[in-house]
mmCIF file of C-alpha atoms in Angstrom:
data_model
loop_
_atom_site.group_PDB
_atom_site.id
_atom_site.type_symbol
_atom_site.label_atom_id
_atom_site.label_comp_id
_atom_site.label_asym_id
_atom_site.label_seq_id
_atom_site.Cartn_x
_atom_site.Cartn_y
_atom_site.Cartn_z
ATOM 1 C CA MET A 1 0.000 0.000 0.000
ATOM 2 C CA GLY A 2 1.363 3.424 -0.968
ATOM 3 C CA VAL A 3 1.951 6.326 1.416
ATOM 4 C CA LEU A 4 -1.103 8.281 0.262
ATOM 5 C CA GLU A 5 -3.389 5.248 0.549
ATOM 6 C CA ARG A 6 -2.176 4.591 4.089
ATOM 7 C CA ILE A 7 -2.782 8.170 5.160
ATOM 8 C CA VAL A 8 -6.124 8.672 3.398
ATOM 9 C CA GLY A 9 -7.349 5.348 4.749
ATOM 10 C CA ARG A 10 -7.164 6.755 8.260
ATOM 11 C CA PHE A 11 -9.704 9.402 7.367
ATOM 12 C CA ARG A 12 -12.499 7.124 6.176
ATOM 13 C CA PRO A 13 -13.958 6.181 9.554
ATOM 14 C CA ARG A 14 -17.019 4.043 10.078
ATOM 15 C CA GLU A 15 -18.220 6.460 12.743
ATOM 16 C CA LEU A 16 -17.621 10.200 12.886
ATOM 17 C CA ARG A 17 -15.631 11.091 15.994
ATOM 18 C CA LEU A 18 -14.499 14.677 16.418
ATOM 19 C CA ASP A 19 -12.633 16.703 18.997
ATOM 20 C CA TRP A 20 -15.105 19.476 18.288
ATOM 21 C CA ALA A 21 -17.679 20.678 15.819
ATOM 22 C CA GLN A 22 -18.435 24.339 15.318
ATOM 23 C CA ILE A 23 -21.999 25.078 14.258
ATOM 24 C CA GLU A 24 -22.574 28.588 12.961
ATOM 25 C CA VAL A 25 -26.060 29.420 14.175
ATOM 26 C CA THR A 26 -26.198 32.837 12.509
ATOM 27 C CA THR A 27 -24.145 35.267 10.434
ATOM 28 C CA ARG A 28 -26.163 38.231 11.714
ATOM 29 C CA CYS A 29 -24.635 40.526 14.326
ATOM 30 C CA ASN A 30 -25.616 43.561 16.390
ATOM 31 C CA ALA A 31 -22.047 44.882 16.578
ATOM 32 C CA HIS A 32 -19.685 46.434 14.043
ATOM 33 C CA CYS A 33 -16.229 45.368 15.179
ATOM 34 C CA VAL A 34 -13.704 47.174 12.996
ATOM 35 C CA TYR A 35 -11.556 44.081 12.429
ATOM 36 C CA CYS A 36 -14.427 41.734 11.580
ATOM 37 C CA PRO A 37 -14.929 40.620 7.952
ATOM 38 C CA ARG A 38 -18.663 41.200 8.366
ATOM 39 C CA THR A 39 -18.112 44.919 9.000
ATOM 40 C CA GLN A 40 -15.658 45.214 6.138
ATOM 41 C CA ALA A 41 -17.761 43.228 3.644
ATOM 42 C CA GLY A 42 -20.701 45.639 3.727
ATOM 43 C CA THR A 43 -23.439 44.622 1.302
ATOM 44 C CA ALA A 44 -21.455 41.572 0.171
ATOM 45 C CA TRP A 45 -22.189 39.911 3.516
ATOM 46 C CA ARG A 46 -24.824 37.163 3.516
ATOM 47 C CA ASN A 47 -27.014 37.415 6.600
ATOM 48 C CA ARG A 48 -28.839 34.239 7.560
ATOM 49 C CA ASP A 49 -29.768 31.983 10.468
ATOM 50 C CA LEU A 50 -29.149 28.255 10.604
ATOM 51 C CA ASP A 51 -32.372 26.331 10.042
ATOM 52 C CA PHE A 52 -33.497 24.760 13.305
ATOM 53 C CA GLY A 53 -34.660 21.656 11.464
ATOM 54 C CA LEU A 54 -31.169 21.161 10.036
ATOM 55 C CA PHE A 55 -29.653 21.611 13.494
ATOM 56 C CA SER A 56 -31.981 18.942 14.857
ATOM 57 C CA ARG A 57 -30.889 16.557 12.121
ATOM 58 C CA LEU A 58 -27.209 17.280 12.797
ATOM 59 C CA LEU A 59 -27.319 16.398 16.500
ATOM 60 C CA PRO A 60 -27.577 12.605 16.161
ATOM 61 C CA GLN A 61 -24.677 12.707 13.700
ATOM 62 C CA LEU A 62 -22.486 14.429 16.303
ATOM 63 C CA SER A 63 -23.125 12.037 19.177
ATOM 64 C CA ARG A 64 -19.399 11.141 19.437
ATOM 65 C CA THR A 65 -18.215 14.759 19.330
ATOM 66 C CA ALA A 66 -16.318 15.935 22.409
ATOM 67 C CA HIS A 67 -17.444 19.575 22.194
ATOM 68 C CA LEU A 68 -20.123 21.388 20.217
ATOM 69 C CA HIS A 69 -19.576 25.126 19.803
ATOM 70 C CA LEU A 70 -22.575 27.158 18.662
ATOM 71 C CA GLN A 71 -20.994 30.208 17.089
ATOM 72 C CA GLY A 72 -19.467 31.402 13.835
ATOM 73 C CA TRP A 73 -19.249 34.834 12.253
ATOM 74 C CA GLY A 74 -22.386 36.220 13.919
ATOM 75 C CA GLU A 75 -23.841 36.842 17.377
ATOM 76 C CA PRO A 76 -25.442 33.576 18.570
ATOM 77 C CA LEU A 77 -27.911 35.239 20.941
ATOM 78 C CA LEU A 78 -29.693 36.708 17.902
ATOM 79 C CA HIS A 79 -30.897 33.264 16.830
ATOM 80 C CA PRO A 80 -34.525 32.847 17.942
ATOM 81 C CA HIS A 81 -34.020 29.150 18.756
ATOM 82 C CA LEU A 82 -30.609 29.241 20.445
ATOM 83 C CA LEU A 83 -31.935 28.107 23.832
ATOM 84 C CA GLU A 84 -33.766 25.225 22.172
ATOM 85 C CA MET A 85 -30.562 24.233 20.391
ATOM 86 C CA ILE A 86 -28.598 24.190 23.637
ATOM 87 C CA ARG A 87 -31.289 22.194 25.440
ATOM 88 C CA ALA A 88 -31.443 19.657 22.621
ATOM 89 C CA ALA A 89 -27.654 19.251 22.577
ATOM 90 C CA HIS A 90 -27.573 18.908 26.357
ATOM 91 C CA ALA A 91 -30.330 16.279 26.258
ATOM 92 C CA GLN A 92 -28.169 14.266 23.873
ATOM 93 C CA GLY A 93 -25.231 14.447 26.268
ATOM 94 C CA LEU A 94 -23.121 16.826 24.197
ATOM 95 C CA ARG A 95 -20.780 19.288 25.880
ATOM 96 C CA THR A 96 -21.865 22.630 24.448
ATOM 97 C CA GLY A 97 -20.462 26.152 24.400
ATOM 98 C CA THR A 98 -20.983 29.490 22.708
ATOM 99 C CA THR A 99 -19.329 32.915 22.406
ATOM 100 C CA THR A 100 -21.166 36.221 22.734
ATOM 101 C CA ASN A 101 -20.492 39.948 22.713
ATOM 102 C CA GLY A 102 -22.758 40.157 25.771
ATOM 103 C CA VAL A 103 -25.082 42.927 24.563
ATOM 104 C CA LEU A 104 -28.220 40.752 24.670
ATOM 105 C CA LEU A 105 -27.276 38.782 27.761
ATOM 106 C CA THR A 106 -29.780 40.182 30.257
ATOM 107 C CA PRO A 107 -30.166 38.808 33.798
ATOM 108 C CA GLU A 108 -33.303 36.994 32.634
ATOM 109 C CA LEU A 109 -31.554 35.377 29.681
ATOM 110 C CA ALA A 110 -28.612 34.472 31.904
ATOM 111 C CA VAL A 111 -30.950 32.402 34.064
ATOM 112 C CA GLU A 112 -32.296 30.596 30.992
ATOM 113 C CA LEU A 113 -28.778 29.907 29.725
ATOM 114 C CA VAL A 114 -27.771 28.407 33.047
ATOM 115 C CA ARG A 115 -30.896 26.242 33.094
ATOM 116 C CA SER A 116 -30.388 25.174 29.481
ATOM 117 C CA GLY A 117 -27.410 22.956 30.292
ATOM 118 C CA LEU A 118 -24.833 25.115 28.513
ATOM 119 C CA ASP A 119 -21.363 24.014 29.594
ATOM 120 C CA MET A 120 -19.262 27.025 28.597
ATOM 121 C CA LEU A 121 -19.925 30.629 27.659
ATOM 122 C CA ALA A 122 -17.209 32.975 26.399
ATOM 123 C CA VAL A 123 -17.572 36.745 26.380
ATOM 124 C CA SER A 124 -15.549 38.661 23.789
ATOM 125 C CA LEU A 125 -13.177 41.468 24.753
ATOM 126 C CA ALA A 126 -10.690 43.519 22.730
ATOM 127 C CA GLY A 127 -9.258 45.552 25.572
ATOM 128 C CA THR A 128 -9.930 46.632 29.130
ATOM 129 C CA GLY A 129 -10.694 50.292 28.415
ATOM 130 C CA PRO A 130 -10.994 52.668 25.444
ATOM 131 C CA ALA A 131 -9.328 50.177 23.073
ATOM 132 C CA HIS A 132 -12.225 47.768 23.463
ATOM 133 C CA ASP A 133 -14.894 50.350 22.696
ATOM 134 C CA ALA A 134 -12.929 51.701 19.731
ATOM 135 C CA ALA A 135 -12.513 48.227 18.236
ATOM 136 C CA ARG A 136 -16.029 46.936 18.957
ATOM 137 C CA PRO A 137 -18.681 49.590 18.183
ATOM 138 C CA GLY A 138 -22.086 48.391 19.276
ATOM 139 C CA ALA A 139 -20.641 45.948 21.806
ATOM 140 C CA GLY A 140 -19.103 48.131 24.481
ATOM 141 C CA LEU A 141 -17.026 47.084 27.458
ATOM 142 C CA ASP A 142 -19.781 47.895 29.955
ATOM 143 C CA ALA A 143 -22.155 45.514 28.184
ATOM 144 C CA ALA A 144 -19.567 42.730 28.181
ATOM 145 C CA LEU A 145 -18.864 43.128 31.902
ATOM 146 C CA ALA A 146 -22.579 43.303 32.706
ATOM 147 C CA ALA A 147 -23.061 40.037 30.825
ATOM 148 C CA MET A 148 -20.366 38.342 32.907
ATOM 149 C CA ASP A 149 -21.922 39.634 36.117
ATOM 150 C CA ALA A 150 -25.381 38.487 35.040
ATOM 151 C CA LEU A 151 -24.163 34.972 34.307
ATOM 152 C CA VAL A 152 -22.308 34.638 37.612
ATOM 153 C CA ALA A 153 -25.365 35.934 39.499
ATOM 154 C CA ALA A 154 -27.595 33.433 37.693
ATOM 155 C CA ARG A 155 -25.252 30.541 38.536
ATOM 156 C CA ALA A 156 -25.247 31.573 42.192
ATOM 157 C CA ARG A 157 -29.030 31.995 42.295
ATOM 158 C CA LEU A 158 -29.630 28.539 40.812
ATOM 159 C CA HIS A 159 -26.693 26.875 42.615
ATOM 160 C CA PHE A 160 -25.137 25.772 39.312
ATOM 161 C CA ALA A 161 -21.412 25.543 38.593
ATOM 162 C CA THR A 162 -21.977 25.821 34.846
ATOM 163 C CA PRO A 163 -21.649 27.285 32.349
ATOM 164 C CA ALA A 164 -17.962 27.916 32.876
ATOM 165 C CA LEU A 165 -17.212 31.543 32.050
ATOM 166 C CA HIS A 166 -14.374 32.269 29.609
ATOM 167 C CA VAL A 167 -13.063 35.454 28.006
ATOM 168 C CA ALA A 168 -12.234 35.456 24.290
ATOM 169 C CA TYR A 169 -9.703 38.288 24.133
ATOM 170 C CA MET A 170 -8.713 39.785 20.785
ATOM 171 C CA LEU A 171 -5.323 41.429 21.238
ATOM 172 C CA LEU A 172 -4.846 44.077 18.580
ATOM 173 C CA ARG A 173 -1.528 45.747 17.868
ATOM 174 C CA GLY A 174 -1.442 49.091 19.655
ATOM 175 C CA ALA A 175 -3.663 47.907 22.518
ATOM 176 C CA GLU A 176 -1.036 45.896 24.407
ATOM 177 C CA ASP A 177 -0.987 48.263 27.376
ATOM 178 C CA GLU A 178 -4.574 47.401 28.270
ATOM 179 C CA LEU A 179 -3.541 43.825 29.087
ATOM 180 C CA GLU A 180 -2.128 45.048 32.381
ATOM 181 C CA ALA A 181 -5.573 45.856 33.785
ATOM 182 C CA LEU A 182 -7.137 42.508 32.894
ATOM 183 C CA PRO A 183 -6.565 40.686 36.216
ATOM 184 C CA ARG A 184 -8.112 43.559 38.140
ATOM 185 C CA LEU A 185 -10.993 43.877 35.666
ATOM 186 C CA LEU A 186 -11.882 40.196 36.006
ATOM 187 C CA GLU A 187 -11.523 40.112 39.787
ATOM 188 C CA GLY A 188 -14.617 38.514 41.327
ATOM 189 C CA ARG A 189 -16.318 37.917 37.970
ATOM 190 C CA GLY A 190 -16.069 34.140 37.974
ATOM 191 C CA VAL A 191 -13.916 33.817 34.865
ATOM 192 C CA SER A 192 -11.977 30.539 34.725
ATOM 193 C CA THR A 193 -10.102 30.904 31.422
ATOM 194 C CA VAL A 194 -8.863 33.707 29.181
ATOM 195 C CA VAL A 195 -8.029 32.822 25.584
ATOM 196 C CA VAL A 196 -5.952 35.490 23.828
ATOM 197 C CA SER A 197 -5.962 35.655 20.021
ATOM 198 C CA THR A 198 -4.303 38.057 17.630
ATOM 199 C CA LEU A 199 -5.585 39.241 14.261
ATOM 200 C CA ASP A 200 -5.022 36.232 11.993
ATOM 201 C CA TYR A 201 -7.420 37.219 9.232
ATOM 202 C CA VAL A 202 -6.931 40.810 8.052
ATOM 203 C CA ALA A 203 -10.259 41.700 6.470
ATOM 204 C CA ALA A 204 -9.085 44.838 4.646
ATOM 205 C CA PRO A 205 -5.710 46.377 3.671
ATOM 206 C CA ASP A 206 -6.194 49.344 5.978
ATOM 207 C CA LEU A 207 -6.343 46.982 8.979
ATOM 208 C CA THR A 208 -2.830 45.560 8.596
ATOM 209 C CA HIS A 209 -1.566 47.880 11.325
ATOM 210 C CA LEU A 210 -3.674 45.905 13.842
ATOM 211 C CA ALA A 211 -1.818 42.641 13.196
ATOM 212 C CA PHE A 212 1.486 41.649 14.788
ATOM 213 C CA THR A 213 4.210 40.877 12.238
ATOM 214 C CA ASP A 214 7.446 42.310 13.679
ATOM 215 C CA PRO A 215 9.484 39.675 15.582
ATOM 216 C CA GLY A 216 10.600 42.225 18.152
ATOM 217 C CA GLU A 217 7.039 43.281 18.894
ATOM 218 C CA ILE A 218 5.911 39.676 19.100
ATOM 219 C CA ALA A 219 8.688 38.901 21.580
ATOM 220 C CA ALA A 220 7.595 41.863 23.712
ATOM 221 C CA VAL A 221 3.988 40.667 23.638
ATOM 222 C CA ARG A 222 5.093 37.192 24.662
ATOM 223 C CA ALA A 223 6.833 38.679 27.689
ATOM 224 C CA ARG A 224 3.701 40.640 28.584
ATOM 225 C CA LEU A 225 1.562 37.534 28.286
ATOM 226 C CA SER A 226 3.952 35.549 30.447
ATOM 227 C CA ARG A 227 3.565 38.136 33.205
ATOM 228 C CA LEU A 228 -0.180 38.206 32.668
ATOM 229 C CA ALA A 229 -0.365 34.417 32.966
ATOM 230 C CA ALA A 230 1.296 34.584 36.368
ATOM 231 C CA ALA A 231 -0.993 37.370 37.563
ATOM 232 C CA LEU A 232 -4.108 35.503 36.417
ATOM 233 C CA ALA A 233 -2.914 32.187 37.828
ATOM 234 C CA SER A 234 -2.705 33.792 41.274
ATOM 235 C CA ARG A 235 -6.448 34.391 40.865
ATOM 236 C CA ASP A 236 -7.155 30.844 39.624
ATOM 237 C CA VAL A 237 -7.647 31.996 36.051
ATOM 238 C CA ALA A 238 -5.926 30.119 33.220
ATOM 239 C CA LEU A 239 -4.412 31.969 30.265
ATOM 240 C CA VAL A 240 -4.189 30.385 26.808
ATOM 241 C CA TYR A 241 -2.506 32.091 23.856
ATOM 242 C CA ARG A 242 -0.731 31.460 20.572
ATOM 243 C CA LEU A 243 1.316 34.147 18.860
ATOM 244 C CA PRO A 244 2.050 34.564 15.148
ATOM 245 C CA GLY A 245 5.534 34.296 13.693
ATOM 246 C CA ARG A 246 7.611 33.191 10.728
ATOM 247 C CA HIS A 247 7.987 29.467 11.418
ATOM 248 C CA GLU A 248 5.587 27.161 9.637
ATOM 249 C CA ALA A 249 3.603 25.066 12.110
ATOM 250 C CA ALA A 250 3.123 21.363 11.475
ATOM 251 C CA GLN A 251 -0.294 21.463 13.098
ATOM 252 C CA CYS A 252 -3.047 23.981 12.401
ATOM 253 C CA PRO A 253 -4.693 25.305 15.600
ATOM 254 C CA GLU A 254 -8.079 24.903 13.892
ATOM 255 C CA ASN A 255 -7.497 21.127 14.069
ATOM 256 C CA PRO A 256 -8.714 20.286 10.529
ATOM 257 C CA THR A 257 -8.018 16.560 10.924
ATOM 258 C CA ARG A 258 -10.253 16.229 13.988
ATOM 259 C CA ALA A 259 -12.825 19.027 13.724
ATOM 260 C CA LEU A 260 -15.236 20.633 11.271
ATOM 261 C CA VAL A 261 -17.536 23.604 10.815
ATOM 262 C CA VAL A 262 -21.120 23.625 9.589
ATOM 263 C CA ASP A 263 -21.928 27.148 8.450
ATOM 264 C CA ALA A 264 -25.313 28.833 8.649
ATOM 265 C CA ALA A 265 -26.115 27.738 5.084
ATOM 266 C CA GLY A 266 -25.309 24.094 5.875
ATOM 267 C CA GLY A 267 -21.916 23.991 4.167
ATOM 268 C CA VAL A 268 -19.258 21.771 5.722
ATOM 269 C CA SER A 269 -15.768 23.295 5.955
ATOM 270 C CA PRO A 270 -12.523 22.664 7.851
ATOM 271 C CA CYS A 271 -12.679 25.951 9.786
ATOM 272 C CA VAL A 272 -14.461 29.306 9.980
ATOM 273 C CA TYR A 273 -11.763 31.008 7.908
ATOM 274 C CA THR A 274 -12.764 28.851 4.941
ATOM 275 C CA CYS A 275 -16.467 29.702 5.129
ATOM 276 C CA ILE A 276 -16.668 33.489 5.425
ATOM 277 C CA PRO A 277 -20.172 34.262 4.090
ATOM 278 C CA ALA A 278 -19.275 37.008 1.634
ATOM 279 C CA ALA A 279 -20.556 37.065 -1.946
ATOM 280 C CA PRO A 280 -18.335 37.569 -4.992
ATOM 281 C CA PRO A 281 -16.466 39.674 -5.917
ATOM 282 C CA HIS A 282 -15.436 39.961 -2.253
ATOM 283 C CA PRO A 283 -11.958 38.357 -1.870
ATOM 284 C CA ALA A 284 -13.190 36.003 0.879
ATOM 285 C CA ALA A 285 -15.522 34.322 -1.592
ATOM 286 C CA ALA A 286 -12.524 33.020 -3.533
ATOM 287 C CA LEU A 287 -11.120 31.407 -0.379
ATOM 288 C CA ARG A 288 -14.186 29.342 0.470
ATOM 289 C CA LEU A 289 -13.476 25.670 0.977
ATOM 290 C CA SER A 290 -16.597 23.538 1.310
ATOM 291 C CA PHE A 291 -16.638 19.759 0.987
ATOM 292 C CA GLY A 292 -20.399 19.334 0.898
ATOM 293 C CA SER A 293 -23.792 20.431 2.186
ATOM 294 C CA ALA A 294 -25.280 19.042 5.385
ATOM 295 C CA GLU A 295 -28.689 19.816 3.886
ATOM 296 C CA GLU A 296 -28.068 17.247 1.161
ATOM 297 C CA GLU A 297 -25.803 14.633 2.731
ATOM 298 C CA GLY A 298 -24.851 13.230 6.117
ATOM 299 C CA LEU A 299 -21.759 14.528 7.891
ATOM 300 C CA ALA A 300 -20.068 11.114 7.923
ATOM 301 C CA ALA A 301 -20.541 10.763 4.170
ATOM 302 C CA ILE A 302 -19.107 14.239 3.580
ATOM 303 C CA TRP A 303 -16.198 13.481 5.923
ATOM 304 C CA GLN A 304 -15.409 10.363 3.899
ATOM 305 C CA ARG A 305 -15.426 12.057 0.497
ATOM 306 C CA PRO A 306 -12.090 11.484 -1.293
ATOM 307 C CA GLY A 307 -11.394 15.205 -1.580
ATOM 308 C CA TYR A 308 -11.963 15.806 2.137
ATOM 309 C CA ALA A 309 -9.940 12.727 3.117
ATOM 310 C CA ALA A 310 -7.038 13.854 0.899
ATOM 311 C CA PHE A 311 -7.196 17.337 2.440
ATOM 312 C CA ARG A 312 -6.861 15.911 5.949
ATOM 313 C CA ALA A 313 -4.160 13.518 4.792
ATOM 314 C CA ALA A 314 -2.060 16.464 3.623
ATOM 315 C CA TRP A 315 -2.277 17.949 7.115
ATOM 316 C CA GLN A 316 -1.629 14.614 8.774
ATOM 317 C CA ALA A 317 1.487 14.117 6.658
ATOM 318 C CA ARG A 318 2.835 17.321 8.204
ATOM 319 C CA GLN A 319 1.828 16.419 11.754
ATOM 320 C CA THR A 320 3.023 12.821 11.945
ATOM 321 C CA ARG A 321 5.725 12.519 9.317
ATOM 322 C CA ASP A 322 7.778 10.267 11.601
ATOM 323 C CA ALA A 323 4.938 8.340 13.278
ATOM 324 C CA ASP A 324 4.969 5.463 10.800
ATOM 325 C CA GLY A 325 8.693 5.443 10.162
ATOM 326 C CA TYR A 326 8.752 7.524 7.005
ATOM 327 C CA GLY A 327 10.713 10.706 6.655
ATOM 328 C CA THR A 328 11.034 13.779 4.507
ATOM 329 C CA LYS A 329 11.057 11.977 1.154
ATOM 330 C CA GLU A 330 7.863 10.077 1.962
ATOM 331 C CA ARG A 331 6.214 13.198 3.360
ATOM 332 C CA LYS A 332 6.855 15.030 0.106
ATOM 333 C CA GLU A 333 5.510 12.044 -1.796
ATOM 334 C CA ALA A 334 2.305 12.096 0.237
ATOM 335 C CA GLU A 335 1.848 15.837 -0.157
ATOM 336 C CA GLN A 336 2.514 15.746 -3.885
ATOM 337 C CA ALA A 337 0.011 12.930 -4.274
ATOM 338 C CA THR A 338 -2.724 15.161 -2.856
ATOM 339 C CA GLN A 339 -2.134 17.896 -5.428
ATOM 340 C CA ARG A 340 -5.398 17.253 -7.209
ATOM 341 C CA PRO A 341 -7.509 20.379 -7.688
ATOM 342 C CA GLU A 342 -11.080 19.951 -6.482
ATOM 343 C CA ASP A 343 -13.846 22.515 -6.271
ATOM 344 C CA GLY A 344 -11.664 25.077 -8.061
ATOM 345 C CA GLN A 345 -8.798 24.911 -5.569
ATOM 346 C CA ASP A 346 -5.245 25.656 -6.702
ATOM 347 C CA LYS A 347 -2.681 22.866 -6.943
ATOM 348 C CA GLY A 348 -0.313 22.523 -4.012
ATOM 349 C CA PRO A 349 0.358 20.534 -0.842
ATOM 350 C CA LEU A 350 -2.517 22.426 0.771
ATOM 351 C CA PRO A 351 -5.473 24.285 -0.779
ATOM 352 C CA ARG A 352 -5.080 28.012 -1.329
ATOM 353 C CA PRO A 353 -7.090 29.071 1.774
ATOM 354 C CA CYS A 354 -4.714 27.100 4.013
ATOM 355 C CA ASP A 355 -1.618 28.032 2.052
ATOM 356 C CA GLU A 356 -2.375 31.750 2.523
ATOM 357 C CA CYS A 357 -3.589 31.548 6.127
ATOM 358 C CA ALA A 358 -1.566 33.356 8.810
ATOM 359 C CA LYS A 359 -2.385 30.612 11.309
ATOM 360 C CA ARG A 360 0.155 28.397 9.544
ATOM 361 C CA PHE A 361 2.982 30.403 11.084
ATOM 362 C CA VAL A 362 4.029 30.676 14.713
ATOM 363 C CA SER A 363 6.821 32.427 16.577
#
């Protein structure tokens, strides 16, 4: 059996088992974050909600999924059936989370979210002061903090330990100083984990100044984050981060060999960066990478499609090039064997969306 056959064979499972699945419940949003592709796309953006019937049909197919995250490029709390989705997932035994800007998270809704069985809720921040409000018009810092407080109060009122409260922190270049106030800002707010991201997808040329590219600046940020980790740890808060750089990573943080995304239209993609819902001629439309429609076919069948299996095999060849006793020559052979253009993708070891993605590089 050849190298490619051995690798691709691993990705034709009898049963779909995933580390996580991300279900985009809506592409609509009540905020206008300056760095978001939705804001920059304008009228090219496709606003839609995931059909609740489709979601109900997806759940049995995800029974062996470790985590189900109900969020994509929109604000999940705008979906009229979000609570029903969470309850249905919880009833099936799925660990479920979502991410919100907090604007709609009233004390009353917080109680319903706690009762729904939601396991994790992340609130988005992009600073601890003026930087947040400047970057996230329509989703101010006060609203985000009020949402955290409402959730913690609801947990206490109902004597629930869940959902765990996380912070999804977007660190933009120029806003590094506001990191210093984060431990104090989160004091007493019940946050267990802070996940810091940087601007991986630059939605417009005039936003490049918000992304970290200079090695010296990245090193300085790493030092800041190291100090922040210690300060948060003293308050029993974990800090998770990954910084950009110039070294190609063997493993994509979006975990394309063990995870998938179903977008609000039902398309199945490796990650959210390959399913930005912008219409042509918007540049994001050319980077879409969909292997099938969950409206038309089961997830396991889509997962087993030759094109999808070959895509994952290309990533696996990078991640485990020594696992089966083959080295650089065999890795190149495997990657070259997957250079078959499908769905309009360019030739290469990886499809164009992955080849051009900033997440491929780490410091």
